[in-house]
Tab-separated table of C-alpha atoms and ligand atoms in Angstrom:
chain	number	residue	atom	x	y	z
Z	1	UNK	CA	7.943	-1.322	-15.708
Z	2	UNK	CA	5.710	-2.396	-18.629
Z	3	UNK	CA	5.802	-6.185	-19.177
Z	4	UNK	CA	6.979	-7.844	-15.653
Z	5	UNK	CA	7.497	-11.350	-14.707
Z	6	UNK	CA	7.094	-12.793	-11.621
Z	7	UNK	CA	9.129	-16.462	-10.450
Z	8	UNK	CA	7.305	-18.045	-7.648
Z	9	UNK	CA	4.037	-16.533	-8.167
Z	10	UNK	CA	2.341	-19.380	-6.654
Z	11	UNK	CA	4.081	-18.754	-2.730
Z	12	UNK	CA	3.957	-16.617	-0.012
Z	13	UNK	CA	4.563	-13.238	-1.407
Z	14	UNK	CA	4.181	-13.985	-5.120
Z	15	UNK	CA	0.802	-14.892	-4.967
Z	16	UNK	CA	-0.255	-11.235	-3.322
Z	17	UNK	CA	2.368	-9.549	-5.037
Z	18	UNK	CA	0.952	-10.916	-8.585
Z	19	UNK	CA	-2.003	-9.302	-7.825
Z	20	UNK	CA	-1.028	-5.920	-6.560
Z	21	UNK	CA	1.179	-5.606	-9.772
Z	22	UNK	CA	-1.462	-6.836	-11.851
Z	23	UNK	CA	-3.769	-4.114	-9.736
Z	24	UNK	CA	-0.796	-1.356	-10.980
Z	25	UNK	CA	0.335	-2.509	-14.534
Z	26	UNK	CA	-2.449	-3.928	-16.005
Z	27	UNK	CA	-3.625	-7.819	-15.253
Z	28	UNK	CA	-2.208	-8.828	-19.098
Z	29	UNK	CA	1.212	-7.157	-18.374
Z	30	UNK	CA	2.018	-8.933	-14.978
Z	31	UNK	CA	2.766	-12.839	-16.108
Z	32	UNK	CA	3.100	-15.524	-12.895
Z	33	UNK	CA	4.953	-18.365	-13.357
Z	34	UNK	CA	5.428	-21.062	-10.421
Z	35	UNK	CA	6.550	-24.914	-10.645
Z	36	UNK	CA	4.110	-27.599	-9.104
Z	37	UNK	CA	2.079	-25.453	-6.860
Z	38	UNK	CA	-1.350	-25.548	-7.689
Z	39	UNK	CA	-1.860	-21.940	-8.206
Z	40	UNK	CA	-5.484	-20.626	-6.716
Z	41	UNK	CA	-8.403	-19.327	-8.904
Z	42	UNK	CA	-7.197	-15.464	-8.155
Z	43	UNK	CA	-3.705	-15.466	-9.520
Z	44	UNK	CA	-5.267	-17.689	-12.635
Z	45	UNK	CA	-8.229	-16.029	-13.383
Z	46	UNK	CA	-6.735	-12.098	-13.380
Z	47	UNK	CA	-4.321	-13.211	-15.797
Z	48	UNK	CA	-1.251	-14.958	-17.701
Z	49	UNK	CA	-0.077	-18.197	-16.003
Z	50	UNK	CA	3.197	-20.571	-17.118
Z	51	UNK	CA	4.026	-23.114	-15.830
Z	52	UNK	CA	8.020	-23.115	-14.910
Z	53	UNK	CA	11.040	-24.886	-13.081
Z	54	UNK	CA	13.029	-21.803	-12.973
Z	55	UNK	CA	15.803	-23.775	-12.800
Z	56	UNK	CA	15.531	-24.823	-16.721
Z	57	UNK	CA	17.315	-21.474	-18.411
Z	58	UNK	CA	16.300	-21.801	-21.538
Z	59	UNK	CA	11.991	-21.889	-20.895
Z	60	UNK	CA	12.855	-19.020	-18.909
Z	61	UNK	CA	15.012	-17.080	-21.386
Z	62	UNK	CA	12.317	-17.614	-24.131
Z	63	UNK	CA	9.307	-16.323	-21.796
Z	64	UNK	CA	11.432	-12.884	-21.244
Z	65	UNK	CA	12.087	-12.688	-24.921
Z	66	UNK	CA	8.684	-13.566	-26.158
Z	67	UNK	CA	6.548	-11.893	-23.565
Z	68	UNK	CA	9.701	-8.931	-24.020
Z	69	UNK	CA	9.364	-8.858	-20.238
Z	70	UNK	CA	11.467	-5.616	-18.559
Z	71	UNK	CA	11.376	-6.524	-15.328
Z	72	UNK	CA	11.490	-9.660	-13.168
Z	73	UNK	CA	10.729	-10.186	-9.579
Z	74	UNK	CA	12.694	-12.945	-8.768
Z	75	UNK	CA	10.152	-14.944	-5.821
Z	76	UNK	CA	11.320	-18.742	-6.424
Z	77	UNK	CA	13.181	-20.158	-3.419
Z	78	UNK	CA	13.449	-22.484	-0.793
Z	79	UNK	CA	13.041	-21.081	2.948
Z	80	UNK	CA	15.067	-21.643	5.970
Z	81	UNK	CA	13.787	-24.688	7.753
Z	82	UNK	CA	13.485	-26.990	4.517
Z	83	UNK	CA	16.745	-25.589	2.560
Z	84	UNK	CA	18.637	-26.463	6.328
Z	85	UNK	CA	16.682	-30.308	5.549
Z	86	UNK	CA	18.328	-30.090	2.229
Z	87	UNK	CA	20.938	-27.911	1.217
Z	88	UNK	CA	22.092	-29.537	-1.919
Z	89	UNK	CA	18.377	-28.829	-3.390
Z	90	UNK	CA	18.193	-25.263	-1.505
Z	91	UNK	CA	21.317	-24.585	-3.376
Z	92	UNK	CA	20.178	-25.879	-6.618
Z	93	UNK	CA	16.817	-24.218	-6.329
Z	94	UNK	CA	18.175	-20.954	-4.689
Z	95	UNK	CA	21.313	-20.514	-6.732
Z	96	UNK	CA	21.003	-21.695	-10.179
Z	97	UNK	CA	17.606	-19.973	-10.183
Z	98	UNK	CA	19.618	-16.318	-9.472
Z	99	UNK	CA	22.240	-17.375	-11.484
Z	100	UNK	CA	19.394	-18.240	-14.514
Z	101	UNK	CA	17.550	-14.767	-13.859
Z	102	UNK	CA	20.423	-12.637	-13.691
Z	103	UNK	CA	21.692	-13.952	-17.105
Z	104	UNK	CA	18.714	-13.506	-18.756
Z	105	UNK	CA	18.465	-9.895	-17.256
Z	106	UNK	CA	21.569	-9.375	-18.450
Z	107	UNK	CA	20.598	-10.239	-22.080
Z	108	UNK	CA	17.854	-9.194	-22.534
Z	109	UNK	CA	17.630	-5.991	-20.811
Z	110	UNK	CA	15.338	-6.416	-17.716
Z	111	UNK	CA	15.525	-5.108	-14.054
Z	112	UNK	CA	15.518	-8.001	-11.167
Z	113	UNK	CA	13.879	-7.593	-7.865
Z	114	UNK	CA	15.836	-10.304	-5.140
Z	115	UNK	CA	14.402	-11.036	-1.362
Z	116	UNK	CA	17.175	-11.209	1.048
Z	117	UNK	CA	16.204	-11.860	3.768
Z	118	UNK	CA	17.714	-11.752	7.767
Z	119	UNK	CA	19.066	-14.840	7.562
Z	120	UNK	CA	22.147	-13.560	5.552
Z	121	UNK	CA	23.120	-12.239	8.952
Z	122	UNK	CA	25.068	-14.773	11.335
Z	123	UNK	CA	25.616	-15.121	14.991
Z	124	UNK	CA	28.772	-12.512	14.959
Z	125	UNK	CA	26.318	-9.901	13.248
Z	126	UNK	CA	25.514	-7.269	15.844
Z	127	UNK	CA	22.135	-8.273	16.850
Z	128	UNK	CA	20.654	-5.271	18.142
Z	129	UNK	CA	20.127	-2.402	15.285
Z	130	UNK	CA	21.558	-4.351	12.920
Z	131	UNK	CA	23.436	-1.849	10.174
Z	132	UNK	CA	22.697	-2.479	6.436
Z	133	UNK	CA	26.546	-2.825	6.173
Z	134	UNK	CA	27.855	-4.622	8.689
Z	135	UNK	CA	29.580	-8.096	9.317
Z	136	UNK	CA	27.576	-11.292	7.508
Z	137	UNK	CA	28.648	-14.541	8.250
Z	138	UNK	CA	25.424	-16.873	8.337
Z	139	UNK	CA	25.666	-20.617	9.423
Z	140	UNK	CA	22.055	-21.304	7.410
Z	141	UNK	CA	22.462	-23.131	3.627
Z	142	UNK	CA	19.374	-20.424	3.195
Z	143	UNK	CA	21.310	-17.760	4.565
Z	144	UNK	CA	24.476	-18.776	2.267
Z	145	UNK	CA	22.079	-18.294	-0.732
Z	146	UNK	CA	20.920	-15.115	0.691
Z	147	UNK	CA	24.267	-13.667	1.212
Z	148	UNK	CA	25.637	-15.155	-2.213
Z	149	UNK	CA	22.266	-13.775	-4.032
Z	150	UNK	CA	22.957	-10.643	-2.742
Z	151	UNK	CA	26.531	-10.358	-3.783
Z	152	UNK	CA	25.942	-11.872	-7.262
Z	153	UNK	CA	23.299	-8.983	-7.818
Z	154	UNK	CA	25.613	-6.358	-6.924
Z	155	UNK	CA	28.039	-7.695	-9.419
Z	156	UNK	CA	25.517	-7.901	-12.206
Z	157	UNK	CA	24.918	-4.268	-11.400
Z	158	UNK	CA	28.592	-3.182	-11.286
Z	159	UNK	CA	29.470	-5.323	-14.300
Z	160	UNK	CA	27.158	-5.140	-16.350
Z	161	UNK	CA	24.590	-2.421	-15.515
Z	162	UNK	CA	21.463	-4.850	-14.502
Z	163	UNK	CA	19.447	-2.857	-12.473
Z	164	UNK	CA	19.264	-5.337	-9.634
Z	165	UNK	CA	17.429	-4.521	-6.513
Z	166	UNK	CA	17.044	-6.216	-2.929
Z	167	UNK	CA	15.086	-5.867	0.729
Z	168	UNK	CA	16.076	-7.825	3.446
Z	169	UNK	CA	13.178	-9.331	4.493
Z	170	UNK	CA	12.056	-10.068	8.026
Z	171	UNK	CA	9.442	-12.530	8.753
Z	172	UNK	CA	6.453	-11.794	6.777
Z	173	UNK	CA	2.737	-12.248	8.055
Z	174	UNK	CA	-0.352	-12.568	5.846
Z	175	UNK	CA	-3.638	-14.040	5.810
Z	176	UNK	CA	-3.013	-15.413	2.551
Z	177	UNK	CA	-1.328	-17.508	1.027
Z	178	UNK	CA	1.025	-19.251	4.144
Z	179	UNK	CA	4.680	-19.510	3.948
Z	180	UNK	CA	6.425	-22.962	3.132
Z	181	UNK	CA	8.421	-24.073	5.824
Z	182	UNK	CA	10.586	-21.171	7.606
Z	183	UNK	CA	11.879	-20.323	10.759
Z	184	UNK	CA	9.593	-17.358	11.042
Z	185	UNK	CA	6.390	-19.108	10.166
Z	186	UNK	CA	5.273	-19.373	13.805
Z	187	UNK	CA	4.261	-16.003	13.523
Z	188	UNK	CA	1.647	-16.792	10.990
Z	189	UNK	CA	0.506	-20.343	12.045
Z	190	UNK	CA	-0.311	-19.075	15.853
Z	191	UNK	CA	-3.465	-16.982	14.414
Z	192	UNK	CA	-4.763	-19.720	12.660
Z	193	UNK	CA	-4.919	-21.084	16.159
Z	194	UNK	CA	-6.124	-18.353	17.698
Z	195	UNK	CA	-9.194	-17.780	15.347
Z	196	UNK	CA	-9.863	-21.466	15.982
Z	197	UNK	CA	-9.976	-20.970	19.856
Z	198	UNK	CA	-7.137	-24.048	19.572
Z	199	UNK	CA	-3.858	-23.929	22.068
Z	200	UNK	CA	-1.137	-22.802	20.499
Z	201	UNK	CA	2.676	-25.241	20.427
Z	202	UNK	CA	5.408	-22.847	19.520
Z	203	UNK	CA	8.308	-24.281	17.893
Z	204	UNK	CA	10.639	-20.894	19.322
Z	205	UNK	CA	11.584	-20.540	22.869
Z	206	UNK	CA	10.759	-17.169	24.723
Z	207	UNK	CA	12.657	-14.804	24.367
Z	208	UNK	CA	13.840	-15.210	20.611
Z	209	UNK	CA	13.376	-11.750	19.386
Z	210	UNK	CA	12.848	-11.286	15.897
Z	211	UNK	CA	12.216	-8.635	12.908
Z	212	UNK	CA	8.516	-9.386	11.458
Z	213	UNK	CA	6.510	-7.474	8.919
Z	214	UNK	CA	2.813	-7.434	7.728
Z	215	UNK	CA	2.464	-8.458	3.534
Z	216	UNK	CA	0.575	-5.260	3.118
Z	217	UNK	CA	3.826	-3.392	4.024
Z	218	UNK	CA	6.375	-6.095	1.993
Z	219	UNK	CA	4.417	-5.393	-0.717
Z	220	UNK	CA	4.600	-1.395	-1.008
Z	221	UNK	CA	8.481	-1.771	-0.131
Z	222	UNK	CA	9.023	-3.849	-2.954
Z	223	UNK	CA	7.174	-1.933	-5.519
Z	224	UNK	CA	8.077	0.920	-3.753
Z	225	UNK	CA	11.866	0.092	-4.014
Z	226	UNK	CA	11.626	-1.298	-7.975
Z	227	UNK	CA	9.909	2.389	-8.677
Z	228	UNK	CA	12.411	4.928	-6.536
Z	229	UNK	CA	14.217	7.144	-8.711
Z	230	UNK	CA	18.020	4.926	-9.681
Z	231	UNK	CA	19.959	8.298	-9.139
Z	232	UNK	CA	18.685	7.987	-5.264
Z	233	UNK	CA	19.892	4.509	-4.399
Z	234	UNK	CA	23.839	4.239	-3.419
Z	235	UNK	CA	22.709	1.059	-2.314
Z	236	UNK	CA	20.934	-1.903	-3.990
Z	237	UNK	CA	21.538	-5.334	-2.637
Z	238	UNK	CA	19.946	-5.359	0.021
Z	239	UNK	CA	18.282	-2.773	2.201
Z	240	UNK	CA	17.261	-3.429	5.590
Z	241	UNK	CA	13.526	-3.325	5.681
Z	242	UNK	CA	11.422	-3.909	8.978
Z	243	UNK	CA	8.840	-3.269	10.690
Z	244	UNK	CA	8.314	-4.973	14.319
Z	245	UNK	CA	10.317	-6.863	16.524
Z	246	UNK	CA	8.688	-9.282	18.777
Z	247	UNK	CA	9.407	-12.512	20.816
Z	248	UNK	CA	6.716	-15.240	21.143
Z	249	UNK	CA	5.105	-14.126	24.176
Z	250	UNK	CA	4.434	-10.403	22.788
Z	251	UNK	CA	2.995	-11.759	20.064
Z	252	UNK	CA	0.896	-14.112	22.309
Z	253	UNK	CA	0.253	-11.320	24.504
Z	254	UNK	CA	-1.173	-8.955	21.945
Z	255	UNK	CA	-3.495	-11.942	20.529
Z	256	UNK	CA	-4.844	-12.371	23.874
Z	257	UNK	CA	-6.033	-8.450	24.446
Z	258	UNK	CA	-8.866	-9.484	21.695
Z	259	UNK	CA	-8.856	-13.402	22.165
Z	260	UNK	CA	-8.727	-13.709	26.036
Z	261	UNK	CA	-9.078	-17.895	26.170
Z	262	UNK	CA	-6.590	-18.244	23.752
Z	263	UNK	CA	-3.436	-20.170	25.006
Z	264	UNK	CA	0.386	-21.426	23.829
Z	265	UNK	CA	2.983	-23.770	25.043
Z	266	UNK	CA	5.894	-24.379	24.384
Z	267	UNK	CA	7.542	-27.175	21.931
Z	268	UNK	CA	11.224	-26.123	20.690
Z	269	UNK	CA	12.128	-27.307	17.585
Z	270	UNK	CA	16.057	-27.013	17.781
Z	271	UNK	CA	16.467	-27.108	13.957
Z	272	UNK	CA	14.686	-23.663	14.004
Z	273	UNK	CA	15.477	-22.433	17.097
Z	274	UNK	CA	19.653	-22.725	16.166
Z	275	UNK	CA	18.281	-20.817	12.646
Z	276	UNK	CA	16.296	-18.009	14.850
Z	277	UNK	CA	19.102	-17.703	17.519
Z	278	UNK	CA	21.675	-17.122	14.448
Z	279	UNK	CA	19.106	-14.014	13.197
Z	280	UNK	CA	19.101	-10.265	14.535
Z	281	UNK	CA	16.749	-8.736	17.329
Z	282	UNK	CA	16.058	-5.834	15.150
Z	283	UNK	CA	17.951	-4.192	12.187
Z	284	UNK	CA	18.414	-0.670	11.553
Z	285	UNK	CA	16.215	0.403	8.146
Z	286	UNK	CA	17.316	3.920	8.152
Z	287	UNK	CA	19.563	3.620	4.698
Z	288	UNK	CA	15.453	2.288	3.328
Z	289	UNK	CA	13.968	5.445	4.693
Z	290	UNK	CA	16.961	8.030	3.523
Z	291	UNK	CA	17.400	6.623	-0.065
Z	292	UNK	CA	13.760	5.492	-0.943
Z	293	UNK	CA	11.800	6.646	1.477
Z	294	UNK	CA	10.593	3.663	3.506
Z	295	UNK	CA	8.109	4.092	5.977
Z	296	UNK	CA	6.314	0.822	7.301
Z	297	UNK	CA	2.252	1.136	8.111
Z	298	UNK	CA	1.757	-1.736	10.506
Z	299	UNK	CA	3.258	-2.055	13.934
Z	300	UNK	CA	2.288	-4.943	16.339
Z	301	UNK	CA	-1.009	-4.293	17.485
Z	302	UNK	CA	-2.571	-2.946	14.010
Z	303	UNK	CA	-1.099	-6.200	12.322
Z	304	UNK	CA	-2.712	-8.199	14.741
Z	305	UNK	CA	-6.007	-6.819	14.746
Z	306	UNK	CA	-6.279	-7.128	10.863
Z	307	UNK	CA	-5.266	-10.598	10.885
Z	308	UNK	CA	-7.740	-11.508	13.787
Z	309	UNK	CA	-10.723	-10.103	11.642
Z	310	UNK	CA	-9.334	-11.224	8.212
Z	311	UNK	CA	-9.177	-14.896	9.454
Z	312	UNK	CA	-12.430	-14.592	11.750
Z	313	UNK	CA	-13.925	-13.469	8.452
Z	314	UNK	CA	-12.930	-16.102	6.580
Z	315	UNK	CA	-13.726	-18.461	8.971
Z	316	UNK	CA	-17.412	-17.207	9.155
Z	317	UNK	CA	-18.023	-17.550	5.577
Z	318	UNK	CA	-16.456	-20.875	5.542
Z	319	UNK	CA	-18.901	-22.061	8.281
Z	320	UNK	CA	-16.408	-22.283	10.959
Z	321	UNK	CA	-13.611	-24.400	9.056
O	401	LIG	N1	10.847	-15.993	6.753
O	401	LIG	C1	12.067	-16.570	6.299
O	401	LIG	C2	12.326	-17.875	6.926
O	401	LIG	O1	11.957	-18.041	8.063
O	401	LIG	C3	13.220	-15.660	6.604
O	401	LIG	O2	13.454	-14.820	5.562
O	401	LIG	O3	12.919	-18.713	6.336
């Protein structure tokens, strides 16, 4: 990887993973592109910026040929909750954005990284140590483009030799930069509560069980994955990656061992419930560890206990905002 691009630079992951590649490569060798998003100061200031709909092929085509980009991490997309509000503009975004990357991969030369995520799994996927091959059938229009994405980048690989690359990720939580509208989110938007000493609504029932992961760890799996040796990987689209599974209450629970006051309650939201009851308990990341050698850092309570200081932090330098 010398000249890498980065789609959706401006969301959830992008905007950390723009800097930890610019960290790694060099800030003038790592350009971020994102469409209407006001980017923050951080991803503008430590280096190249466009502005991009990555749905138009040809601005995209000429910013890999001029920039002679090598590899592209493809972040645009639309998350579970909002595609499921609009699946004819998840699809657009979701799919003709692939479909836009791949082909200019395939042309001119460059490696694609693609986030699956668990909602290409359905409700007849085992739930419970959830293989890497196993059956996919999901009911989500996100979890369509999931699935689809990860088919069409094993065909680019098979047919034409792009050296496409996938995780499946689980719901990722960050102090960041928050995530835009998925079923997983709850996860991230209970601390912000929590450091506020506010009560908690969760929009999941107890009991729904799902795979989560800390950014820190995302982020070393996917550069991790887009630097592991080719002749290792008899897989590529997409490896199981996780690194917790927790229900509401655990996660409640575990807040309330350093915030004691804190409190939730309860307000389904059946859109994302019927998304999150679709999802796996847990999936089995063994093929990540044997082929690449995945190992995640954070479990429950050490994820917790940075985010509770990184946000108390924050908040304290803010003046309590
Ligand atoms: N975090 C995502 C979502 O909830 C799942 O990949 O949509």
């Amino acid at each position: 990887m010398k000249n890498i691009l980065i789609t959706g630079a401006a969301g959830q992951i992008g905007s950390e993973l723009t800097v930890a590649l610019r960290h790694r490569y060099g800030d003038s060798n790592v350009i971020a592109c994102g469409h209407k998003t006001k980017p923050d100061a951080t991803l503008l200031e430590s280096g190249p910026f466009a502005s991009l709909d990555i749905r138009d092929f040809s601005a995209l085509a000429t910013i890999v040929e001029k920039q002679k980009i090598d590899t592209i991490f493809h972040l645009a997309g639309i998350l579970s909750a909002v595609a499921e509000k609009n699946p004819q503009m998840a699809w657009d975004i979701n799919m003709t954005g692939l479909t836009n990357v791949l082909e200019t991969a395939r042309t001119c030369g460059c490696a694609v990284f693609f986030p699956s995520s668990i909602g290409a799994f359905g409700p007849s996927t085992p739930p419970d140590n959830t293989p890497q091959l196993t059956i996919q059938r999901p009911q989500s229009i996100y979890g369509i483009t999931k699935l689809t994405g990860e088919l069409l980048c094993d065909y680019y690989f098979q047919k034409f030799g792009v050296d496409t690359r996938g995780l499946r990720f689980p719901g990722l939580i960050s102090s960041e930069t928050k995530p835009g509208g998925g079923t997983t989110d709850y996860a991230v938007e209970i601390f912000y509560a929590a450091v506020k000493c506010e009560k908690y609504s969760c929009f999941l029932k107890r009991g729904t069980r799902l795979d989560m992961m800390y950014m820190r760890d995302a982020l070393r799996a996917t550069i991790s994955l887009m630097e592991a040796d080719p002749a290792r990987l008899t897989s590529r689209n997409a490896f199981n990656v996780t690194a917790m599974s927790f229900a509401p209450e655990d996660l409640f629970a575990e807040i309330k061992k350093i915030i004691p006051n804190f409190t939730m309650t309860y307000e389904v939201d059946p859109l994302r419930q019927a998304i999150a009851d679709s999802w796996p308990n847990k999936m089995d990341d063994s093929e990540a560890a044997r082929q690449w050698g995945w190992q995640p850092e954070y479990d429950l309570p050490a994820m917790t206990r940075e985010m509770i200081s990184t946000l108390s932090r924050r908040m304290e330098n803010d003046g309590g905002k």
